[in-house]
Tab-separated table of C-alpha atoms in Angstrom:
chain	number	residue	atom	x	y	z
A	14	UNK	CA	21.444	-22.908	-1.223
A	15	UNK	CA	18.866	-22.392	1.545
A	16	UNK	CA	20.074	-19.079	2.353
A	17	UNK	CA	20.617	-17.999	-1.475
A	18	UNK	CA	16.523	-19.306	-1.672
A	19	UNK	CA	15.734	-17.380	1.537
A	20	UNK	CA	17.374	-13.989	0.273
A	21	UNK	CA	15.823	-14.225	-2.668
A	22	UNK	CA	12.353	-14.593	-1.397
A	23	UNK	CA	13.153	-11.554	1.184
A	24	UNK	CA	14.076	-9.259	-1.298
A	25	UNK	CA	10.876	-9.810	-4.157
A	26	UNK	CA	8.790	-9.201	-0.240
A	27	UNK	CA	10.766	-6.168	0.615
A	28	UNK	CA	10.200	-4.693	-2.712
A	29	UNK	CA	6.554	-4.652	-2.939
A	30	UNK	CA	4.415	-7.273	-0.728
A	31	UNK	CA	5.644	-5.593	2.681
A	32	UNK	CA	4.550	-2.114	1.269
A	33	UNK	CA	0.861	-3.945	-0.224
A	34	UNK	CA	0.319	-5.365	3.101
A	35	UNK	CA	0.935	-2.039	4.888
A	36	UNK	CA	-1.114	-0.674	2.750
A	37	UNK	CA	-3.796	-2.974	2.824
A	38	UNK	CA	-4.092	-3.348	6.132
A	39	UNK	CA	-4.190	0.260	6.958
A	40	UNK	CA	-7.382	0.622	4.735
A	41	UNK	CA	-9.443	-2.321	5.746
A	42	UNK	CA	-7.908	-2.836	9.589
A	43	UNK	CA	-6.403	-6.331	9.009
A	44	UNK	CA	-4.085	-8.218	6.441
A	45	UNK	CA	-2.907	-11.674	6.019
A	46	UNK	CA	-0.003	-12.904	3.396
A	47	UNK	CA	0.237	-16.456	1.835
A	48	UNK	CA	3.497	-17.723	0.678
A	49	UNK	CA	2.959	-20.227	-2.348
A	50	UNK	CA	6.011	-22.214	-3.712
A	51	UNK	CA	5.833	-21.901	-7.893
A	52	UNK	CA	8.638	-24.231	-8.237
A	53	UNK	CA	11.150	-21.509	-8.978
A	54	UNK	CA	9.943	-19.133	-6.498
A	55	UNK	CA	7.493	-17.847	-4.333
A	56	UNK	CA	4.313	-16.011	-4.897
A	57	UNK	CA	3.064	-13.932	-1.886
A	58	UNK	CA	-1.003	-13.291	-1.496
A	59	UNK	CA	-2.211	-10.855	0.461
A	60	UNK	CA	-5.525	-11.053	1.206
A	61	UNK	CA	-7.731	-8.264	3.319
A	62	UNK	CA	-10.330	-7.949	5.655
A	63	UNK	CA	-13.473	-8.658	5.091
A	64	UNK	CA	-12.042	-11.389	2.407
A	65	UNK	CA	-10.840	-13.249	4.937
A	66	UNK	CA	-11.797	-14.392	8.139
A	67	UNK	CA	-10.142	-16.316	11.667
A	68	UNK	CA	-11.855	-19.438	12.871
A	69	UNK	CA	-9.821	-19.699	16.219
A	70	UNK	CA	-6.541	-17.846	17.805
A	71	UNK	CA	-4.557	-18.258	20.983
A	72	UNK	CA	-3.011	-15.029	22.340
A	73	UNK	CA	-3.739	-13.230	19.456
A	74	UNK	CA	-1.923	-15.649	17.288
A	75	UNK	CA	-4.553	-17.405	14.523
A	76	UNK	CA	-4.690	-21.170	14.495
A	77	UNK	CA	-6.967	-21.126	11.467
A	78	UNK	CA	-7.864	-18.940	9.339
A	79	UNK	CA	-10.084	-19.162	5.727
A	80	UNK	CA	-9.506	-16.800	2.826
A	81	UNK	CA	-11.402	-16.567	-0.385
A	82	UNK	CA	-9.974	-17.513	-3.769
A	83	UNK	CA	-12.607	-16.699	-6.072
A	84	UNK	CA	-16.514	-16.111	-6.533
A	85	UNK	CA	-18.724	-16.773	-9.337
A	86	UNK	CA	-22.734	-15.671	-8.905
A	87	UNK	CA	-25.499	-17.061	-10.794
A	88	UNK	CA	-29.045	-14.920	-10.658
A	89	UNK	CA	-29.301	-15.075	-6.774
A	90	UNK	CA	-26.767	-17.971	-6.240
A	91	UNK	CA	-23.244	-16.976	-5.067
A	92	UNK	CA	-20.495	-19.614	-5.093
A	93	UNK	CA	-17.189	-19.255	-3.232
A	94	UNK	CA	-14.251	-20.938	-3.558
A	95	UNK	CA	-12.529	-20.798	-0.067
A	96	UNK	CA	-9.036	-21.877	1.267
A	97	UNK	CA	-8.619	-23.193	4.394
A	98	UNK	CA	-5.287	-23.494	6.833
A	99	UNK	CA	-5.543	-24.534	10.259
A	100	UNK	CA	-2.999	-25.604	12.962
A	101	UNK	CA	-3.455	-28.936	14.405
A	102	UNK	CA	-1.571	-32.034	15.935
A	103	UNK	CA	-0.343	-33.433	12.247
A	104	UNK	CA	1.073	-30.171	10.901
A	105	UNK	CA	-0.406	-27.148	9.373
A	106	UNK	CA	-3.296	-28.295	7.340
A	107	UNK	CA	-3.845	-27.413	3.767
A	108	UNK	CA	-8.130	-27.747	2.590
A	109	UNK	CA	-10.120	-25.833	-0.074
A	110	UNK	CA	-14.106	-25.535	0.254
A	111	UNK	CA	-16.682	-24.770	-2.432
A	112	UNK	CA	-19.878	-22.588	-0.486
A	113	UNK	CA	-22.609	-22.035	-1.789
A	114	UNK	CA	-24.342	-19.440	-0.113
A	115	UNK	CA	-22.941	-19.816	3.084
A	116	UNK	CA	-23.031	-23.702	2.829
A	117	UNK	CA	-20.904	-26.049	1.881
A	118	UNK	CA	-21.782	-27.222	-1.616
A	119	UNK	CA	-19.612	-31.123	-3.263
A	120	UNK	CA	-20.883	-30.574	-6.702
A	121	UNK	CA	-16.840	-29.801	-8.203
A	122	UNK	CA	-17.976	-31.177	-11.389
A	123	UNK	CA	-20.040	-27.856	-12.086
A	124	UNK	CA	-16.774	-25.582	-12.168
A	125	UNK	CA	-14.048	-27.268	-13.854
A	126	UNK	CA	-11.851	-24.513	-13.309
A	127	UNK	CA	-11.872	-24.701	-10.170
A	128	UNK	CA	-11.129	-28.484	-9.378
A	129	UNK	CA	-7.369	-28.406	-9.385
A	130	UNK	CA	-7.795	-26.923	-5.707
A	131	UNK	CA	-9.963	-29.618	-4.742
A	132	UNK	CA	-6.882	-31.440	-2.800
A	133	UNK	CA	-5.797	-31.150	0.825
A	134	UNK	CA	-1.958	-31.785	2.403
A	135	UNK	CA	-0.621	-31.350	5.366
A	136	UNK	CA	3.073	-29.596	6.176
A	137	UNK	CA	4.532	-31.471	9.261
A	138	UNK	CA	6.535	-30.354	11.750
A	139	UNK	CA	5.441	-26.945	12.401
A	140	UNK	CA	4.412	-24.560	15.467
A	141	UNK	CA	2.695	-21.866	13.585
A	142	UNK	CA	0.180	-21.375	10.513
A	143	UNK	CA	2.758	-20.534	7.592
A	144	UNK	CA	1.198	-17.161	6.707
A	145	UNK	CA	2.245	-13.319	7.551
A	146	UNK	CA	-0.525	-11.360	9.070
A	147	UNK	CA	-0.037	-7.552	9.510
A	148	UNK	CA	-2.824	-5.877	12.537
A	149	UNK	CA	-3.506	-2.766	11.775
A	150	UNK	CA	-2.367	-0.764	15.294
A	151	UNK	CA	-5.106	1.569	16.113
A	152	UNK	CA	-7.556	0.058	18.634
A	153	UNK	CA	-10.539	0.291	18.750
A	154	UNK	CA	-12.086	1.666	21.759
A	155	UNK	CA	-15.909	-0.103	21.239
A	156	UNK	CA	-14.384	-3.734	21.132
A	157	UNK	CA	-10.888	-3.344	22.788
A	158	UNK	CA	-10.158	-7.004	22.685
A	159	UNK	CA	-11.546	-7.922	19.132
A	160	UNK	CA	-9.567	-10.340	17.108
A	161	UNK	CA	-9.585	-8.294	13.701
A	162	UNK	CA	-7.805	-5.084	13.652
A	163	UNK	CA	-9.510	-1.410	12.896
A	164	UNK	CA	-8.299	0.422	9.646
A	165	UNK	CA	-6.204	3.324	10.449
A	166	UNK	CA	-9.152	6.306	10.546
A	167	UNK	CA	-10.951	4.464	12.272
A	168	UNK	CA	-13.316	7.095	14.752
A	169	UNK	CA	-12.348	9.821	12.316
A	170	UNK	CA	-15.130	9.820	10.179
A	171	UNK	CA	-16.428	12.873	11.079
A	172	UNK	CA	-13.736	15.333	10.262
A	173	UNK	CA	-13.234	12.978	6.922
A	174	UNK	CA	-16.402	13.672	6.379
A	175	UNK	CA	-16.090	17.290	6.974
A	176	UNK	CA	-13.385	17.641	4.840
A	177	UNK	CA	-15.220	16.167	1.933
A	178	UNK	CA	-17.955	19.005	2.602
A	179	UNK	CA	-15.131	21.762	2.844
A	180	UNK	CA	-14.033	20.558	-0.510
A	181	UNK	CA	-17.733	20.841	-2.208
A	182	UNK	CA	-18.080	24.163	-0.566
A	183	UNK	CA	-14.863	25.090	-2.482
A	184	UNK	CA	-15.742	23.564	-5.360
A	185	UNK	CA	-18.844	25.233	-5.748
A	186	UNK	CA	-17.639	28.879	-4.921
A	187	UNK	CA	-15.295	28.619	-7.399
A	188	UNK	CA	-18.271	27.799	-9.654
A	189	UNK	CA	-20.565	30.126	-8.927
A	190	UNK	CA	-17.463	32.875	-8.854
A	191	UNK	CA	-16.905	32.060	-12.704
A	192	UNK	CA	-17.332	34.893	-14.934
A	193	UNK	CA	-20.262	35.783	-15.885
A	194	UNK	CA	-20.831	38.107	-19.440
A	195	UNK	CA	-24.479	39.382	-20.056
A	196	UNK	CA	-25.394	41.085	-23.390
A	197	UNK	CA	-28.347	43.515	-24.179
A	198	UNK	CA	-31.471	42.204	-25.972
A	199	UNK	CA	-30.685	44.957	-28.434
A	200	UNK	CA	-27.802	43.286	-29.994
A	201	UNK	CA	-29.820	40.752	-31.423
A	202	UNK	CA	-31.702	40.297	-34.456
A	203	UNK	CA	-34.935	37.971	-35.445
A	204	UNK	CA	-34.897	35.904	-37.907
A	205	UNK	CA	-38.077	34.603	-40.083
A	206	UNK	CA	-39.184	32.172	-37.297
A	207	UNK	CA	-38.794	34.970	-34.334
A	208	UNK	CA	-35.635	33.612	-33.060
A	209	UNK	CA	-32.759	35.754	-31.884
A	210	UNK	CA	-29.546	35.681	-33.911
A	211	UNK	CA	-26.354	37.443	-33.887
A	212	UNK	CA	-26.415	40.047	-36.632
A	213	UNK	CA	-24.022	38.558	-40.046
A	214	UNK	CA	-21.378	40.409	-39.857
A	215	UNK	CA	-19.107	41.633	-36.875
A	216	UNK	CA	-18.681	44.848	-37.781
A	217	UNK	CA	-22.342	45.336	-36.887
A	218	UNK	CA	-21.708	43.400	-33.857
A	219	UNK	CA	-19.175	45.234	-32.697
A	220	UNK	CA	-20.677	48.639	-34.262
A	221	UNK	CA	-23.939	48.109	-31.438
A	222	UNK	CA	-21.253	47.161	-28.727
A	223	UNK	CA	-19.876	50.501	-28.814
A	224	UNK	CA	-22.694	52.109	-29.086
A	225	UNK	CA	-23.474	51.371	-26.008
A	226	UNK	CA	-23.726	54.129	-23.418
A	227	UNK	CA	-22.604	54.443	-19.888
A	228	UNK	CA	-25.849	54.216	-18.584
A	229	UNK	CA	-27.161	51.378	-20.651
A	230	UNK	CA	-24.863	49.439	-21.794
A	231	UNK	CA	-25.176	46.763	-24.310
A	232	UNK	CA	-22.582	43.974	-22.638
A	233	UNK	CA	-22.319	43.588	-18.895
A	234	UNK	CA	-19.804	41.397	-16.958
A	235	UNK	CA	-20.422	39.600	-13.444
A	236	UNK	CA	-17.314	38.786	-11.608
A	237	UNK	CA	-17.248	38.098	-7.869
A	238	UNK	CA	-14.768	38.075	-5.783
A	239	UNK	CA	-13.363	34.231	-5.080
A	240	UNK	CA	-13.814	33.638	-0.746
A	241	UNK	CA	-11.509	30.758	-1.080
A	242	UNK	CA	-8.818	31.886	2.376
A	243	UNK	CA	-12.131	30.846	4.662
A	244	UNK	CA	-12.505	27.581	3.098
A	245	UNK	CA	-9.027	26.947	3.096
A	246	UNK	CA	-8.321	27.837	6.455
A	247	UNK	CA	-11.089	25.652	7.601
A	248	UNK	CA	-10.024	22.645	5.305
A	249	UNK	CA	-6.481	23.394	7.404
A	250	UNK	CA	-8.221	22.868	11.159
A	251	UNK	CA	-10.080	20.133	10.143
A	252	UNK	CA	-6.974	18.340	8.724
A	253	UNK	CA	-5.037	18.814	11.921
A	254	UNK	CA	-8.106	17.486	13.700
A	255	UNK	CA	-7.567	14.313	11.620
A	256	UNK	CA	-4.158	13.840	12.464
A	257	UNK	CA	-4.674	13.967	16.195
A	258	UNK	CA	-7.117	10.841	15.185
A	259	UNK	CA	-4.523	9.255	13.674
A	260	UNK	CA	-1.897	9.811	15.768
A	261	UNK	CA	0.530	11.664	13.887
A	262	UNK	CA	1.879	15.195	14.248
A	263	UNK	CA	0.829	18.545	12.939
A	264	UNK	CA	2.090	18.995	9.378
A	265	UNK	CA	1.607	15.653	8.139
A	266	UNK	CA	-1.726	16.463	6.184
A	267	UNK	CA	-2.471	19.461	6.976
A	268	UNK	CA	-0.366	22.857	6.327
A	269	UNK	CA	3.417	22.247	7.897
A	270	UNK	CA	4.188	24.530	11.043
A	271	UNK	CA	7.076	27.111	10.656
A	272	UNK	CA	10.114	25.918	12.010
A	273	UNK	CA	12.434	29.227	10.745
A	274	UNK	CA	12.763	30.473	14.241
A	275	UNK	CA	13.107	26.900	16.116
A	276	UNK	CA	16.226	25.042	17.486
A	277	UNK	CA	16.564	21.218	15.964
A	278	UNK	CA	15.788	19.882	19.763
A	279	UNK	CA	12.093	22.321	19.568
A	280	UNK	CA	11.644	20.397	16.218
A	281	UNK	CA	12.362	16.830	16.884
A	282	UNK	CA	9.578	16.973	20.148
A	283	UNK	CA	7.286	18.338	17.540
A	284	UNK	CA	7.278	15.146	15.451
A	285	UNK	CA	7.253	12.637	18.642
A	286	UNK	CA	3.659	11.650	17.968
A	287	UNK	CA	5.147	10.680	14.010
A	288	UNK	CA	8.054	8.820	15.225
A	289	UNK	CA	5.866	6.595	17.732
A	290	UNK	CA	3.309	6.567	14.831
A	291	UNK	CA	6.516	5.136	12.794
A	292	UNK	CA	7.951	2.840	15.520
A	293	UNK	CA	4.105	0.799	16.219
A	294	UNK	CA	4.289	0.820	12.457
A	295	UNK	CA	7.684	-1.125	12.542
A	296	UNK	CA	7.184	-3.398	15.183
A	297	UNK	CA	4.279	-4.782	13.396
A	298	UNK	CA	6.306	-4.973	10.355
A	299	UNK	CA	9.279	-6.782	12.327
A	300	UNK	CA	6.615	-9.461	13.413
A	301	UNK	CA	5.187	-10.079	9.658
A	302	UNK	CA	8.825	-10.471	8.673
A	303	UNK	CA	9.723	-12.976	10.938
A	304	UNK	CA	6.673	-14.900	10.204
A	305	UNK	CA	7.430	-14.750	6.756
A	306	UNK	CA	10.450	-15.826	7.398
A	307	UNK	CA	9.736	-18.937	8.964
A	308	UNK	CA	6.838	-20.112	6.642
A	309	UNK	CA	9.617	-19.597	3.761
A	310	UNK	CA	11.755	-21.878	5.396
A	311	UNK	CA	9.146	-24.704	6.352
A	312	UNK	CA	7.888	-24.256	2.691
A	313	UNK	CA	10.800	-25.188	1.121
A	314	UNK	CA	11.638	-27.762	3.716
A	315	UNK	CA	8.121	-29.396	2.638
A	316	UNK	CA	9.003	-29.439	-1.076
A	317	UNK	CA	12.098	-31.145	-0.801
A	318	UNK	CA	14.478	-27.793	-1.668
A	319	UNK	CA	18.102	-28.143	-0.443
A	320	UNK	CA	18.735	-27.474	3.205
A	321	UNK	CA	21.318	-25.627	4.748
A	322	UNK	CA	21.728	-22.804	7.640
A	323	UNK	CA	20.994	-19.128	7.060
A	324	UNK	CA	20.535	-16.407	9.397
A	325	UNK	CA	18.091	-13.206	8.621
A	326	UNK	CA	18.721	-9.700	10.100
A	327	UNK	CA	16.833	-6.688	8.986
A	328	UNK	CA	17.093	-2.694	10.347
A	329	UNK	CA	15.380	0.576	9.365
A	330	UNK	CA	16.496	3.904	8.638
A	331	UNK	CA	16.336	6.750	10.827
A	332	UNK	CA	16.628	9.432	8.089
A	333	UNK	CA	13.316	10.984	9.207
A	334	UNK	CA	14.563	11.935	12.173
A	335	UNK	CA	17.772	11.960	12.015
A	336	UNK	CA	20.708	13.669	9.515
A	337	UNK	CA	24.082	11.637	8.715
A	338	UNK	CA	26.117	14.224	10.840
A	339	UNK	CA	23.823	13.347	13.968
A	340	UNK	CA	24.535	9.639	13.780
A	341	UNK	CA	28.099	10.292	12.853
A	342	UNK	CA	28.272	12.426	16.095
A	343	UNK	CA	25.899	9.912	18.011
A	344	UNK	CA	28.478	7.111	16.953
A	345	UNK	CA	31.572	9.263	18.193
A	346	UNK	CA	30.143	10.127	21.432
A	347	UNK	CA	29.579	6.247	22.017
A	348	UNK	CA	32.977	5.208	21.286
A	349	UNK	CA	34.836	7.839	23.456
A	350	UNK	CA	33.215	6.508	26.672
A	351	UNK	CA	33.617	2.380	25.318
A	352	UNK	CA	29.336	2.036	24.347
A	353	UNK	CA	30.389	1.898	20.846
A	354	UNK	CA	32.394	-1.071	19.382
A	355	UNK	CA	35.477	0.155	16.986
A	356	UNK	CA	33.577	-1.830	13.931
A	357	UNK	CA	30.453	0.824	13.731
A	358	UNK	CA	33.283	3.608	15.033
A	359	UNK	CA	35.092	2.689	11.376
């Protein structure tokens, strides 16, 4: 039962909380995930920076942390409602706060809606706070050793910012290259008030257009050419100057690199900054899993579910890098020389 509970709760995280933490993290610098039991299941909460904050750590590992729930503001009054876990000798510790600007305010009674989290419990028996928390990897090269994580531009605000101006520039030349049609004064007529109108009928209208002659003619068009290949070219150089930011290869944002004349070993070391990119990515990933993991497992040992032994395992695919035929061959070459057991030979 425990492992039929556990693989169930891994697979509603693969499918959507791992990606929203990734994600979320990666914009803000920092993410932390909740697991709540429902009864039936459980409901993961993934909260971002600056919506949550850490109140002490120990080797980079939180011992409590407080995240906000909700917020309700009244003229120039803001009320929070703020969860609290921390790690101490009795368990991890379970406490929700009402602030009131900043303070801590006892008055429950004034937001019923709000008083079923007015309760604190304790989960014994535990070495770690039972939340996930995914660090964005960039560092940041101001505060090297700051507890929060950086989002993933982080120092690459100019060329963002020049890209947003390259964009405008664009923008606007296509705009002012629009075409432009200019019609002579003479076309018109005046009506009682001394307004210009179009004559009644087209066949006048188009009588005075042709009657035009070469040297004054009655419509005019204005159609510049469109200098878009500058623009774009530029957009291109300050693209690949964000991806050296980043981390990540050329070809990722901006415009990918021809590869027509290159051997599969030239193209591989091209994408070396990606696949490190991808590995830092995974590693942090690996360590939100396994914390996930065991908060699952204390969870349900907390609220009385049925026990039992399970054991989790978890890989990722190399298809980004690498084709079936090259782990086929890879796999070959390993069991000719004995690295390769006969199970992953089969």
């Amino acid at each position: 039962d425990r492992a039929r509970q556990m693989a169930q709760a891994a697979r509603d995280f693969m499918r959507g909380d791992l990606e929203k933490a990734m994600s979320l993290s990666f914009l803000s610098g920092d993410c932390i995930v909740v697991p709540v039991w429902t009864g039936r299941g459980f409901r993961n909460v993934c909260i971002s920076r600056p919506n949550f904050v850490i109140g002490s750590s120990t080797a980079g590992e939180p011992l409590s942390v407080a995240y906000l729930i909700d917020e309700r503001r009244d003229d120039v009054t803001l009320y929070q409602l703020v969860q609290v876990i921390s790690l101490d000798e009795s368990g991890c510790r379970y406490s929700t706060r009402l602030i009131r600007n900043g303070n801590v305010y006892r008055h429950w009674e004034r937001f019923p809606e709000w008083e079923v989290y007015n309760r604190e419990w304790v989960v014994p028996n535990v070495d770690h706070l039972l939340i996930g928390r995914y660090k964005c990897f960039i560092t940041d090269k101001l505060h090297p050793n700051n507890v929060y994580g950086v989002p993933l531009c982080f120092g690459a605000s100019q060329h963002i910012q020049e890209i947003h101006y390259l964009l405008d520039q664009l923008h606007s030349e296509f705009a002012l290259s629009e075409k432009a049609v200019f019609a002579s004064k003479s076309m018109f007529v005046k009506d009682g008030k001394g307004q210009l109108t179009l004559p009644r009928s087209k066949e006048r209208m188009f009588m005075l257009t042709r009657g035009g002659s070469v040297d004054s003619e009655s419509i005019q068009t204005y159609a510049p050419t469109i200098q878009a290949q500058p623009y774009i070219d530029a957009l291109d150089l300050a693209k690949k100057e964000l991806e050296k930011c980043i981390g990540v290869d050329s070809g990722i944002i901006s415009n990918p690199p021809d590869t027509n004349y290159q051997n599969v070993d030239s193209v591989r070391k091209s994408t070396r900054n990606t696949q490190a990119f991808i590995e830092r990515a995974r590693d942090e990933a690996d360590r939100l899993i396994d914390q996930m993991v065991y908060a699952w497992d204390m969870l349900l040992n907390f609220h009385g579910q049925p026990t039992g032994t399970y054991t989790h395992t978890h890989d990722w695919s190399d298809d980004y890098i690498e084709s079936m035929s090259d782990t086929r061959d890879s796999i070959v070459a390993g069991y000719s020389i004995g690295a390769t057991d006969a199970f992953d030979f089969r």
